């Protein structure tokens, strides 16, 4: 028995899979999570470190697509859903099953708890689409990465949805030079930050650095 609110999402996914929308107007990355309680880890904010949303929207100029039939201005986009593997298995299955036809190139799937089955089941159903699993908690790592031979999943360390987004864009960048350039620019920015901090720490000395940086 699937309740109406879930069934309408399932129906919508299947309808969208039948639409003939150019790939450039469909989301490139699909982000799914087992619960909205995973959102702080998957997106960032609310006391958590930057997550996949922050990597895509703030660092790499992606835009979130909230209407499948109305692409955002940005060329590269992602979408976000909650699909619980245990509470809404039909929705999880429908998302994974339709993802490729809906134009998604890579899925980032996050779940917490000891039975974090959304990433691994999504990977099984969506195959051959690549799925990057995010264990939302340390105790979720084994259930996310523990796939049998022949059933692949790529995964990041617990909570590292930011890196999952970078990995997803690395995959897309093999076909999109513009994304390759954005990734390189992001990495150069990281190097610059380390270089600047290192010079300041060395030249200000530890007490001076603490005053300059910690009292900001
Ligand atoms: C998992 O159970 C979810 O991914 C979440 O991390 C955890 C708890 O879910 P809620 O009870 O907060 O919805 O399936």
PDB file of C-alpha atoms and ligand atoms in Angstrom, residues 33-38 84 86-87 110-113 115 136-137, ligand 1:
ATOM      1  CA  UNK A  33      18.530  11.186   1.292  1.00  0.00           C
ATOM      2  CA  UNK A  34      16.729   8.857   3.652  1.00  0.00           C
ATOM      3  CA  UNK A  35      15.168  11.588   5.758  1.00  0.00           C
ATOM      4  CA  UNK A  36      15.020  15.347   5.928  1.00  0.00           C
ATOM      5  CA  UNK A  37      16.963  14.889   9.185  1.00  0.00           C
ATOM      6  CA  UNK A  38      19.910  14.082   6.867  1.00  0.00           C
ATOM      7  CA  UNK A  84      13.492   6.391   2.568  1.00  0.00           C
ATOM      8  CA  UNK A  86      12.653   1.330   4.428  1.00  0.00           C
ATOM      9  CA  UNK A  87       9.632   3.594   4.764  1.00  0.00           C
ATOM     10  CA  UNK A 110      22.915   9.647   1.714  1.00  0.00           C
ATOM     11  CA  UNK A 111      21.465   7.807   4.684  1.00  0.00           C
ATOM     12  CA  UNK A 112      22.174   7.427   8.369  1.00  0.00           C
ATOM     13  CA  UNK A 113      21.662   4.818  11.051  1.00  0.00           C
ATOM     14  CA  UNK A 115      20.760   0.196   8.193  1.00  0.00           C
ATOM     15  CA  UNK A 136      25.433  10.256   7.225  1.00  0.00           C
ATOM     16  CA  UNK A 137      26.897   8.839  10.451  1.00  0.00           C
TER      17      UNK A 137
HETATM   18  C1  LIG B   1      17.757   6.766   8.040  1.00  0.00           C
HETATM   19  O1  LIG B   1      17.317   6.849   9.336  1.00  0.00           O
HETATM   20  C2  LIG B   1      17.750   8.168   7.531  1.00  0.00           C
HETATM   21  O2  LIG B   1      18.656   8.303   6.483  1.00  0.00           O
HETATM   22  C3  LIG B   1      18.130   8.964   8.732  1.00  0.00           C
HETATM   23  O3  LIG B   1      19.511   9.223   8.755  1.00  0.00           O
HETATM   24  C4  LIG B   1      17.773   8.061   9.895  1.00  0.00           C
HETATM   25  C5  LIG B   1      16.746   8.651  10.805  1.00  0.00           C
HETATM   26  O4  LIG B   1      15.635   9.093  10.061  1.00  0.00           O
HETATM   27  P1  LIG B   1      14.473   9.943  10.768  1.00  0.00           P
HETATM   28  O5  LIG B   1      13.879   9.063  11.804  1.00  0.00           O
HETATM   29  O6  LIG B   1      15.108  11.183  11.336  1.00  0.00           O
HETATM   30  O7  LIG B   1      13.502  10.287   9.656  1.00  0.00           O
HETATM   31  O8  LIG B   1      16.946   5.959   7.255  1.00  0.00           O
END
